[in-house]
Short mmCIF file of C-alpha atoms in Angstrom, two decimals:
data_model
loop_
_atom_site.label_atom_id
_atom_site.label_comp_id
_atom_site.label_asym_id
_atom_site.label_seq_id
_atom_site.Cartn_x
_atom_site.Cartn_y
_atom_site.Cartn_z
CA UNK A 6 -63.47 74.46 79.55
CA UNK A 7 -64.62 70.75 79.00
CA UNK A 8 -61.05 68.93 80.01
CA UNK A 9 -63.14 65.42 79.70
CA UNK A 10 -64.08 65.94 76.21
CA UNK A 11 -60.36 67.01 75.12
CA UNK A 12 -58.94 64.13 76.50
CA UNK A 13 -61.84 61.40 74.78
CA UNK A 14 -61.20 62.76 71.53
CA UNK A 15 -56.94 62.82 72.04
CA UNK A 16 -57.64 59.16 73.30
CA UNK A 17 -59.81 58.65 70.31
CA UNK A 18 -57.24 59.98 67.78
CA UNK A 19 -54.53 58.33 69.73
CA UNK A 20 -56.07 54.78 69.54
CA UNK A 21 -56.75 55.28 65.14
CA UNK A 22 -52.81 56.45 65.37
CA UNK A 23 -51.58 53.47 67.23
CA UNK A 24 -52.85 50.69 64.08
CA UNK A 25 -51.10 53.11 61.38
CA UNK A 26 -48.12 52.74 63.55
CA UNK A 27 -48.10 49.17 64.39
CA UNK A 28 -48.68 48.51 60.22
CA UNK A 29 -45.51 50.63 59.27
CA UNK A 30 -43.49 48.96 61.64
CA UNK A 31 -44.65 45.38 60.40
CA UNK A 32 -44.24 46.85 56.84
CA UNK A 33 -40.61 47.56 58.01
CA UNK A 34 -39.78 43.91 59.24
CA UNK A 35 -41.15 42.10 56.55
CA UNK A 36 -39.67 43.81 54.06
CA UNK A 37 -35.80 43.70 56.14
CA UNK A 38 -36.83 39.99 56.08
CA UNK A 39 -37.56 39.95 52.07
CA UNK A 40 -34.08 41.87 51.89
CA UNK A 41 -32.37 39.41 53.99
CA UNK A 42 -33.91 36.39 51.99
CA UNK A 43 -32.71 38.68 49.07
CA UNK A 44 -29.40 38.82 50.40
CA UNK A 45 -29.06 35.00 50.99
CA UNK A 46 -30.36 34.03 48.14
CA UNK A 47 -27.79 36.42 46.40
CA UNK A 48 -25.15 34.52 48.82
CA UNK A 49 -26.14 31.08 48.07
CA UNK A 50 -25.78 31.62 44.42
CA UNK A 51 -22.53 33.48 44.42
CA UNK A 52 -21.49 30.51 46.61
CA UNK A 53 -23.03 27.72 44.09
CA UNK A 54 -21.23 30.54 41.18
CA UNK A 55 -18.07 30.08 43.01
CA UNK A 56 -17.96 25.88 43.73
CA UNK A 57 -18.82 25.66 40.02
CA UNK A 58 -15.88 27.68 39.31
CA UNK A 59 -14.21 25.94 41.70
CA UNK A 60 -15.09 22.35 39.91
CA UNK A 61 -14.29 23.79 36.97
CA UNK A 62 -10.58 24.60 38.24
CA UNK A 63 -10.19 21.18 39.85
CA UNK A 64 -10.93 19.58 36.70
CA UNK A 65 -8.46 22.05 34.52
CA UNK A 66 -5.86 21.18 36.93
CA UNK A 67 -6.45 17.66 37.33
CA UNK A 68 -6.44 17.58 33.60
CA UNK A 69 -2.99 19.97 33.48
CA UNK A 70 -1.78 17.20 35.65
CA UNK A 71 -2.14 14.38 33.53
CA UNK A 72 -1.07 16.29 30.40
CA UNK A 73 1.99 17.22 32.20
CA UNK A 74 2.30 13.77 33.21
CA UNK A 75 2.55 12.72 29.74
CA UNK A 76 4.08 15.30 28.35
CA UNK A 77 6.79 14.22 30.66
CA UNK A 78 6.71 10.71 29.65
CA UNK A 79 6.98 11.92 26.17
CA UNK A 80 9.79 14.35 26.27
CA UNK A 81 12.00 11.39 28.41
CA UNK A 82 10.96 9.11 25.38
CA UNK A 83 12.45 11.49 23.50
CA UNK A 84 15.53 12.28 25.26
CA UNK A 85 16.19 8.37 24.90
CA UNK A 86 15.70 8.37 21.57
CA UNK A 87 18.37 11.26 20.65
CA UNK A 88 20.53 9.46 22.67
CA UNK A 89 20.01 6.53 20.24
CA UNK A 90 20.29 8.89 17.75
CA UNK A 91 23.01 10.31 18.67
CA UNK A 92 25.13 7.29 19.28
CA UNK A 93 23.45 5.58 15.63
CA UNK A 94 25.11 9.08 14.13
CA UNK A 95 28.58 8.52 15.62
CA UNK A 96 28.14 4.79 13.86
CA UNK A 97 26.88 5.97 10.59
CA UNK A 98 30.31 8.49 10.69
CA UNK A 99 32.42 5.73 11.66
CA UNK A 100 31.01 3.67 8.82
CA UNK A 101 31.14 6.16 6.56
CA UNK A 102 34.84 6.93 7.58
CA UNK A 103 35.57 3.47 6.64
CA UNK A 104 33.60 3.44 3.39
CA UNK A 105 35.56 6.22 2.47
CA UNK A 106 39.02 4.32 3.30
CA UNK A 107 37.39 0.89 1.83
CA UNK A 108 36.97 3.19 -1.63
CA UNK A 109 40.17 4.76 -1.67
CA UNK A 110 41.98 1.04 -1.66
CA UNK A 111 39.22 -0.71 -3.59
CA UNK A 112 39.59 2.24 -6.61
CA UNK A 113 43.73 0.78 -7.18
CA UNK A 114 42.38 -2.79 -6.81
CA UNK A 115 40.11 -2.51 -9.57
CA UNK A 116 42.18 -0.97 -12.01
CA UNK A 117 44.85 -3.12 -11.19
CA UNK A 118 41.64 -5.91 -12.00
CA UNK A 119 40.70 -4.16 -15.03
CA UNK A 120 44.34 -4.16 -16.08
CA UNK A 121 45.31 -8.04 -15.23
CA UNK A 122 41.69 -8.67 -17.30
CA UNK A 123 43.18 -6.79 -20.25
CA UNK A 124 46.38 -8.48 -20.58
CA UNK A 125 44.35 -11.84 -19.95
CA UNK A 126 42.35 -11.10 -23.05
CA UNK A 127 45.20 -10.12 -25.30
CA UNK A 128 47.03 -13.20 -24.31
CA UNK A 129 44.41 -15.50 -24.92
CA UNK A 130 43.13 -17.52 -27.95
CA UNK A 131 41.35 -14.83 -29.92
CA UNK A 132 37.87 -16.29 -29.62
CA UNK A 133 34.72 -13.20 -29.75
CA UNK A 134 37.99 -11.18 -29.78
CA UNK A 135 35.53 -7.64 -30.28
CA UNK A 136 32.54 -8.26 -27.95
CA UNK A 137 35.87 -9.10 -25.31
CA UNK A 138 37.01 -5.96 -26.07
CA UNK A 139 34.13 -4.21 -25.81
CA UNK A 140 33.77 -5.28 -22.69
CA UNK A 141 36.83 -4.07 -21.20
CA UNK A 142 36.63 -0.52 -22.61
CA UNK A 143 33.38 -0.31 -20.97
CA UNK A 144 34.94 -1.45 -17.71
CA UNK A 145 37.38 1.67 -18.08
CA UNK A 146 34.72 4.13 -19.09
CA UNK A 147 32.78 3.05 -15.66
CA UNK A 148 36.38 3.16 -13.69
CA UNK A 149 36.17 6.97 -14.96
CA UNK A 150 32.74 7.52 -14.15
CA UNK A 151 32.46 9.69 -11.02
CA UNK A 152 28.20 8.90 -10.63
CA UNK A 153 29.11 5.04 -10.58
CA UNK A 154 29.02 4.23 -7.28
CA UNK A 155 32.39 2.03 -6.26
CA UNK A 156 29.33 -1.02 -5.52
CA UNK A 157 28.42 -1.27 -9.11
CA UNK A 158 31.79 -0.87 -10.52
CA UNK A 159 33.08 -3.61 -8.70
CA UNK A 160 30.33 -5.36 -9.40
CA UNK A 161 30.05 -4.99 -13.52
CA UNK A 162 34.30 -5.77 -13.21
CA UNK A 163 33.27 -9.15 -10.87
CA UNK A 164 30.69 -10.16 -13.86
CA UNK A 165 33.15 -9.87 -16.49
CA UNK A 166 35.90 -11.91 -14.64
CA UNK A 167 33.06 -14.48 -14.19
CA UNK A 168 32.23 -14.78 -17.88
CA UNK A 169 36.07 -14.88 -18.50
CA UNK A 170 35.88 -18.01 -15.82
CA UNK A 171 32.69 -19.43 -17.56
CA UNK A 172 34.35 -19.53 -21.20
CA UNK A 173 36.59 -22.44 -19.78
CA UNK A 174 33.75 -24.51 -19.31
CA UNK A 175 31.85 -24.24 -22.69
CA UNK A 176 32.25 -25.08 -26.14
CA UNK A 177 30.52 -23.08 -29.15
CA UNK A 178 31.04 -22.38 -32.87
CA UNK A 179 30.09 -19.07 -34.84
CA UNK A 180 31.22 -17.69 -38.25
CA UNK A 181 33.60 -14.82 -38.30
CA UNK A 182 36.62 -14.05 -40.71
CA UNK A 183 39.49 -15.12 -39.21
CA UNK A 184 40.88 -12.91 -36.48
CA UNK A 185 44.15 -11.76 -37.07
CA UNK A 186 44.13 -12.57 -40.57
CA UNK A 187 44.42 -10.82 -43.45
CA UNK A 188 42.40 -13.45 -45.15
CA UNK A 189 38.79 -11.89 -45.85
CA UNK A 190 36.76 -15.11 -46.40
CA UNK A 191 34.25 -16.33 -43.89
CA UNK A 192 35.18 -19.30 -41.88
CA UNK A 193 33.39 -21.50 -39.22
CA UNK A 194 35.21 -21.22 -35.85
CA UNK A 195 34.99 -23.61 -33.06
CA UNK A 196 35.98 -23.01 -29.79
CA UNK A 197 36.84 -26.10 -27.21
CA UNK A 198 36.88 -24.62 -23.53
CA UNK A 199 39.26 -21.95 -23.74
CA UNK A 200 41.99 -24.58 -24.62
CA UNK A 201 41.88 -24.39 -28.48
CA UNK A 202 40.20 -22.27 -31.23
CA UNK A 203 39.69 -24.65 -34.67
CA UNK A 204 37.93 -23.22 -37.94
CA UNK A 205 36.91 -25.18 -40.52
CA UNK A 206 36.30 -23.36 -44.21
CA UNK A 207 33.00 -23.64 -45.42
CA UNK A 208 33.78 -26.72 -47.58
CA UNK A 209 34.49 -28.97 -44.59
CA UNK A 210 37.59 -29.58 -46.36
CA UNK A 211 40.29 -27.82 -44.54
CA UNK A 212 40.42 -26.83 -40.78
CA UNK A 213 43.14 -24.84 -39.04
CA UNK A 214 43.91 -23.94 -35.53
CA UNK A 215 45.20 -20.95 -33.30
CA UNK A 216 49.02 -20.97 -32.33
CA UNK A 217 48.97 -19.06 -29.24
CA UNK A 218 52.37 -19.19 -28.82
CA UNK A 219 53.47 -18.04 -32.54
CA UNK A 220 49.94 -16.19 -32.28
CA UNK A 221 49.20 -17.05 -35.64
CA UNK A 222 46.97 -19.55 -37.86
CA UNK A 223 48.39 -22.91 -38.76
CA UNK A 224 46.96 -25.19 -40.77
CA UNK A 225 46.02 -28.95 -39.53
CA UNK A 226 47.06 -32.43 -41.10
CA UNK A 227 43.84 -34.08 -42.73
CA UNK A 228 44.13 -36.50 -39.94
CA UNK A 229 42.31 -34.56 -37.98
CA UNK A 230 40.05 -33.19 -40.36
CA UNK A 231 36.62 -35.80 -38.92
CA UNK A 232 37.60 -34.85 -34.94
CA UNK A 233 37.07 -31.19 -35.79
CA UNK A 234 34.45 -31.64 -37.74
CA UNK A 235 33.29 -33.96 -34.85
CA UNK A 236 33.94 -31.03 -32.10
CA UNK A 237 31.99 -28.49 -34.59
CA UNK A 238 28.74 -30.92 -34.57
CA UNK A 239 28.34 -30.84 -30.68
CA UNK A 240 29.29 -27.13 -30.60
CA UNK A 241 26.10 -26.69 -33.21
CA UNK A 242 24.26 -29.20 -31.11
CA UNK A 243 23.97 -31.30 -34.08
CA UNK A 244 24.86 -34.30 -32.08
CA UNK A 245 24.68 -34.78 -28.33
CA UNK A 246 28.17 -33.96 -26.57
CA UNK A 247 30.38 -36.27 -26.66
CA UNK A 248 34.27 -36.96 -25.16
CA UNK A 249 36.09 -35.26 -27.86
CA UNK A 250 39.44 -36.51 -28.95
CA UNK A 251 41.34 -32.70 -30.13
CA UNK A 252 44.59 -31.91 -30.69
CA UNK A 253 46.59 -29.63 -28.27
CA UNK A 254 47.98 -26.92 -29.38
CA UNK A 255 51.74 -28.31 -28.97
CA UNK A 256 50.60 -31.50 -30.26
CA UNK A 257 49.18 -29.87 -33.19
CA UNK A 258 51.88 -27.62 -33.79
CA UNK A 259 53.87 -30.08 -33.97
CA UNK A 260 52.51 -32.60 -36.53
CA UNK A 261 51.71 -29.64 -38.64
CA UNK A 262 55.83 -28.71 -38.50
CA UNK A 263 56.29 -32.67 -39.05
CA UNK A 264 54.06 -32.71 -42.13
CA UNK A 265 55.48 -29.43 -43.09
CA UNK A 266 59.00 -30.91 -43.09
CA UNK A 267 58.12 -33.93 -44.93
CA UNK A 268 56.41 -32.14 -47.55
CA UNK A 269 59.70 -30.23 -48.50
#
C-alpha cells in the first residue's frame, strides 16, 4: 500500500478545505459586524426618537408652566375683583336699604305737597282755574301709580310748585267766561302777578275784579276803567310793559263799597 500517495492527496484535499473554511468564517464576521452596525444604527435612532420626545416634553412643560403662571395671575385678578364685588354688593344693599327708607318718608311728604298745592289753588285768585286743576288731579293719579318711580313723581309735583312760583312773576290776559259766575257771556280777563285778576267786557266799557276775600266778582268805579285797560294792553303786548298803577284788592274793594254807598 502506497502511504505517500494517501497522504498527497489528504494534503491536497485538506489545503482546497482550508479557503472554504477561512471564507465562512469571514462571511461570519462581516455579517456580526453589519448586525452590529444594524444594531447601532437602530440605537442611535431610538436615542434621536427619544431626545425628540424628550424636546417635545420640555417644551409642553415649559409651556404648562407659563400657562399655569398666568392662569395664576388670572384667577388672583379675579379673586380681587369678587372682593370688590363683594364689598360694591354690600354698598349697593346699603343704598338700596336707604332708598327704601328715603321712599317710605318721601311718599307722606308728597302727598302732604300735593295736598298744601291743592288748598293753595282753591284759595287763590281763580285765574286758568281748569288747566290748575287739571294739573293737580294728575299729580294724584301719579301719587297712585305704583310703575312711577318715587324720582319722577317728585319730580312732575316739583314742576308744578315751580309754575305755581312762576305765575307771581308774569302778567297775561285770555278770554274765558267768568269763573265762578253764573254769568255766561265772554269776558277778557287780565291777570297782574298773582296779586289781582281784572276782566274787562268786550266793550271796553266796564271792568271788574276778583274779591278773594268775599270770593266773588265786584265791579270797579270808572276811575279805573283806562289803568285796566292800560294793564290789558301790555298783557296783549300791545304796548311795551310799563309800571302799572292797579288797584289792590282792599283798595278796590273799598272804593267800590264807597261808590256803592253813595249811589244809594
Amino acid at each position: 500500500m502506497n502511504y505517500s500517495a494517501i497522504w498527497s492527496i489528504g494534503l491536497l484535499a485538506g489545503l482546497l478545505i482550508m479557503p472554504v473554511q477561512a471564507t465562512s468564517e469571514l462571511d461570519n464576521i462581516i455579517g456580526s459586524k453589519q448586525q452590529s452596525q444594524a444594531q447601532a444604527q437602530r440605537t442611535q435612532n431610538n436615542i434621536a426618537e427619544l431626545d425628540e420626545k424628550t424636546s417635545e416634553t420640555v417644551a409642553e412643560y415649559r409651556a404648562l408652566l407659563r400657562e399655569n403662571a398666568v392662569l395664576t395671575t388670572y384667577t388672583s385678578q379675579l379673586e380681587k375683583q369678587v372682593v370688590q364685588q363683594q364689598r360694591l354688593l354690600i354698598s349697593l344693599e346699603k343704598n338700596m336699604a336707604n332708598v327704601r327708607e328715603t321712599r317710605m318718608e318721601l311718599t307722606p311728604l308728597m302727598q302732604q305737597m300735593v295736598q298744601v298745592l291743592t288748598l293753595f289753588v282753591e284759595q287763590d285768585i281763580p285765574f286758568l282755574w281748569q288747566e290748575r286743576q287739571l294739573r293737580l288731579a294728575e299729580l294724584n293719579r301719579l301719587l297712585d301709580n305704583p310703575n312711577i318711580s318715587v324720582a319722577d313723581k317728585y319730580r312732575r309735583i316739583l314742576e308744578a310748585y315751580q309754575i305755581e312760583t312762576e305765575y307771581g312773576d308774569t302778567i297775561e290776559t285770555w278770554q274765558a267766561p267768568l269763573p265762578f259766575s253764573d254769568a255766561d257771556k265772554t269776558v277778557q280777563l287780565i291777570r297782574v302777578g298773582r296779586v289781582a285778576l281784572y276782566y274787562l267786557t268786550p266793550d271796553h266799557n266796564h271792568a271788574g275784579y276778583w274779591d278773594n276775600s268775599s270770593r266773588t266778582w265786584l265791579d270797579l268805579p270808572a276811575t279805573w276803567l283806562p289803568k285796566v285797560k292800560q294793564a290789558y294792553e301790555v298783557a296783549d303786548n300791545k304796548t311795551v310793559p310799563t309800571l302799572l298803577a292797579l288797584p289792590l284788592l282792599e283798595a278796590a274793594h273799598t272804593v267800590s263799597a264807597t261808590s256803592q254807598q253813595e249811589a244809594l
